[in-house]
Short mmCIF file of C-alpha atoms in Angstrom, two decimals:
data_model
loop_
_atom_site.label_atom_id
_atom_site.label_comp_id
_atom_site.label_asym_id
_atom_site.label_seq_id
_atom_site.Cartn_x
_atom_site.Cartn_y
_atom_site.Cartn_z
CA MET A 805 -30.81 -14.63 -51.94
CA MET A 806 -31.27 -15.91 -48.60
CA SER A 807 -32.96 -13.09 -46.07
CA LEU A 808 -31.59 -12.91 -43.01
CA GLY A 809 -34.30 -11.78 -40.40
CA ALA A 810 -33.52 -9.81 -37.41
CA PRO A 811 -31.50 -11.62 -34.26
CA VAL A 812 -32.81 -13.16 -31.55
CA ILE A 813 -31.51 -11.55 -28.23
CA PRO A 814 -32.80 -13.75 -25.26
CA THR A 815 -34.20 -11.19 -22.13
CA SER A 816 -34.13 -11.98 -19.02
CA HIS A 817 -37.84 -9.84 -18.39
CA PRO A 818 -39.07 -10.15 -21.53
CA GLY A 819 -41.17 -6.99 -22.38
CA ARG A 820 -38.98 -4.50 -19.72
CA TRP A 821 -35.00 -3.62 -19.46
CA PRO A 822 -32.87 -4.56 -16.64
CA THR A 823 -32.60 -1.31 -14.47
CA ASP A 824 -28.65 -1.86 -15.01
CA LEU A 825 -28.92 -1.77 -19.21
CA ALA A 826 -31.71 0.83 -18.93
CA PRO A 827 -31.81 3.03 -21.62
CA VAL A 828 -30.30 6.60 -21.39
CA ALA A 829 -32.49 9.49 -21.74
CA MET A 830 -31.35 11.76 -24.22
CA GLY A 831 -29.34 15.00 -22.27
CA SER A 832 -29.31 13.08 -19.12
CA ARG A 833 -25.84 12.36 -18.36
CA LEU A 834 -23.81 9.36 -16.55
CA PRO A 835 -22.58 9.46 -13.00
CA LEU A 836 -18.85 9.75 -13.12
CA PRO A 837 -16.60 6.80 -12.04
CA GLU A 838 -15.16 7.54 -8.24
CA PRO A 839 -10.83 8.34 -9.11
CA VAL A 840 -9.05 6.18 -7.69
CA THR A 841 -6.73 7.59 -5.19
CA ARG A 842 -3.29 5.87 -5.25
CA GLU A 843 -0.90 5.13 -2.11
CA PRO A 844 1.68 7.34 -1.66
CA SER A 845 4.52 6.05 -3.05
CA THR A 846 7.13 4.14 -1.56
CA ALA A 847 10.39 5.25 0.07
CA LEU A 848 11.52 1.90 -0.40
CA GLU A 849 11.99 0.55 -4.52
CA TYR A 850 11.92 -2.45 -4.69
CA ASP A 851 12.14 -5.08 -8.08
CA ILE A 852 12.78 -9.28 -9.21
CA ALA A 853 15.48 -10.01 -10.70
CA ARG A 854 17.24 -13.43 -11.93
CA ILE A 855 20.62 -14.35 -11.79
CA ASP A 856 22.68 -14.98 -14.82
CA ARG A 857 25.50 -18.18 -15.02
CA SER A 858 27.66 -15.05 -14.88
CA GLY A 859 26.44 -13.69 -11.45
CA ARG A 860 24.71 -11.04 -13.39
CA LEU A 861 21.32 -9.10 -11.97
CA CYS A 862 19.81 -6.82 -14.58
CA VAL A 863 18.82 -3.62 -12.60
CA ARG A 864 18.53 -0.65 -14.34
CA PRO A 865 15.16 0.55 -12.25
CA VAL A 866 16.82 0.52 -9.05
CA LEU A 867 19.83 1.87 -9.85
CA ASP A 868 18.44 4.36 -11.66
CA ARG A 869 16.42 5.21 -8.24
CA LEU A 870 20.06 4.87 -6.93
CA GLY A 871 21.67 7.55 -8.80
CA TRP A 872 24.81 4.44 -9.02
CA VAL A 873 26.49 5.02 -12.06
CA PRO A 874 28.69 2.59 -13.60
CA THR A 875 32.32 3.57 -12.66
CA VAL A 876 30.78 3.79 -8.74
CA ARG A 877 32.57 0.71 -6.53
CA LEU A 878 30.63 -0.75 -3.99
CA THR A 879 31.13 -2.61 -0.89
CA ALA A 880 29.01 -5.37 -0.05
CA ALA A 881 28.31 -7.66 3.10
CA VAL A 882 26.40 -10.67 3.67
CA VAL A 883 24.45 -10.44 6.41
CA GLY A 884 22.21 -12.91 6.99
CA THR A 885 21.48 -14.88 4.04
CA SER A 886 20.85 -10.89 2.28
CA VAL A 887 23.39 -9.32 0.41
CA VAL A 888 23.51 -5.29 1.48
CA MET A 889 25.86 -2.69 -0.97
CA HIS A 890 26.60 0.24 -0.57
CA PRO A 891 29.21 2.78 -2.59
CA ALA A 892 32.61 3.29 -1.06
CA PRO A 893 35.59 5.00 -3.16
CA ASP A 894 37.44 1.82 -1.54
CA GLY A 895 34.68 -0.64 -2.73
CA VAL A 896 35.61 -3.60 -4.23
CA PHE A 897 32.85 -4.07 -6.62
CA ALA A 898 32.18 -1.84 -9.45
CA LEU A 899 28.57 -2.38 -11.51
CA GLY A 900 28.94 -3.47 -15.23
CA SER A 901 29.75 -1.33 -18.11
CA ARG A 902 25.82 -2.07 -19.01
CA ARG A 903 24.59 -0.98 -15.79
CA THR A 904 24.32 -4.85 -14.05
CA LEU A 905 25.20 -5.90 -10.33
CA VAL A 906 27.32 -8.51 -10.57
CA LEU A 907 27.32 -10.75 -7.46
CA PRO A 908 31.15 -12.53 -7.40
CA VAL A 909 30.36 -16.12 -6.68
CA ILE A 910 31.80 -15.92 -2.99
CA ILE A 911 28.86 -13.97 -2.23
CA ARG A 912 26.70 -16.25 -4.33
CA ARG A 913 27.72 -19.18 -2.35
CA ARG A 914 27.62 -17.73 1.40
CA CYS A 915 24.62 -16.22 0.70
CA GLY A 916 22.72 -19.92 -1.44
CA LEU A 917 22.36 -18.80 -4.48
CA ALA A 918 22.91 -20.19 -7.78
CA ALA A 919 22.03 -18.67 -12.22
CA GLY A 920 18.96 -18.92 -11.93
CA ASP A 921 18.00 -17.72 -8.65
CA GLY A 922 15.36 -14.95 -8.32
CA VAL A 923 15.74 -12.17 -5.99
CA LEU A 924 14.13 -9.04 -4.18
CA LEU A 925 16.12 -5.94 -5.20
CA ALA A 926 15.11 -3.32 -2.72
CA ALA A 927 16.62 -0.14 -2.69
CA ASP A 928 17.20 2.43 0.44
CA PRO A 929 17.91 6.07 -1.83
CA ALA A 930 17.52 7.95 1.61
CA ARG A 931 20.79 5.29 3.11
CA GLY A 932 22.22 4.88 -1.09
CA VAL A 933 22.36 1.10 0.10
CA LEU A 934 20.47 -1.80 -2.20
CA VAL A 935 19.51 -4.83 -0.40
CA VAL A 936 19.80 -8.27 -2.23
CA HIS A 937 17.27 -10.99 -0.68
CA PRO A 938 17.12 -14.50 -2.03
CA LEU A 939 13.13 -15.53 -2.72
CA PRO A 940 12.92 -18.40 -0.44
CA SER A 941 14.43 -15.94 2.73
CA LEU A 942 11.36 -13.70 1.73
CA GLU A 943 9.18 -16.15 1.20
CA ARG A 944 9.26 -17.41 5.05
CA LEU A 945 8.96 -14.02 5.65
CA VAL A 946 5.49 -13.21 3.73
CA LEU A 947 4.33 -16.83 5.61
CA SER A 948 5.67 -15.27 8.45
CA TYR A 949 3.60 -12.47 8.37
CA HIS A 950 0.16 -14.31 6.97
CA THR A 951 0.79 -16.86 9.89
CA SER A 952 0.66 -13.63 12.42
CA LEU A 953 -2.41 -12.82 10.18
CA LEU A 954 -4.53 -15.31 9.73
CA GLY A 955 -3.76 -16.66 13.05
CA ASP A 956 -2.66 -20.16 11.58
CA ASP A 957 0.45 -23.04 12.51
CA ASP A 958 2.19 -24.81 10.41
CA ASP A 959 0.31 -27.62 11.95
CA ALA A 960 -3.28 -26.86 10.26
CA ARG A 961 -1.38 -26.96 6.70
#
């Protein structure tokens, strides 16, 4: 039968413990970390979704925050490359029976959206509005903001 010896554990300081690994005396307590303070939640609810081939977006958390139920009627307006939606009794759009949002083909075309494209959904519960932003538009906004933060210009890239 073979006998194994004691494990060999190299130390950076032979004969003494590194200060961050020193054994704790019995009965002493380790300091507790400070709790992380959370930023207050935002007034808006955000989500990112992909458009399926029928123009549907699965947006249940956003719809929950807005309080929209499957029977709600919606109006939609294209503003730039974004879609602004809000409830209206005479709205021509409705939520899907599975609480999905359907972007009609005419709206998708006006915004340059196709199946598989990603969008940022920004829900504003205080106003009862949902804004659908194509990701390329969002990228332009973020890049512009980063440029203002970093003092870069497009020629530096």
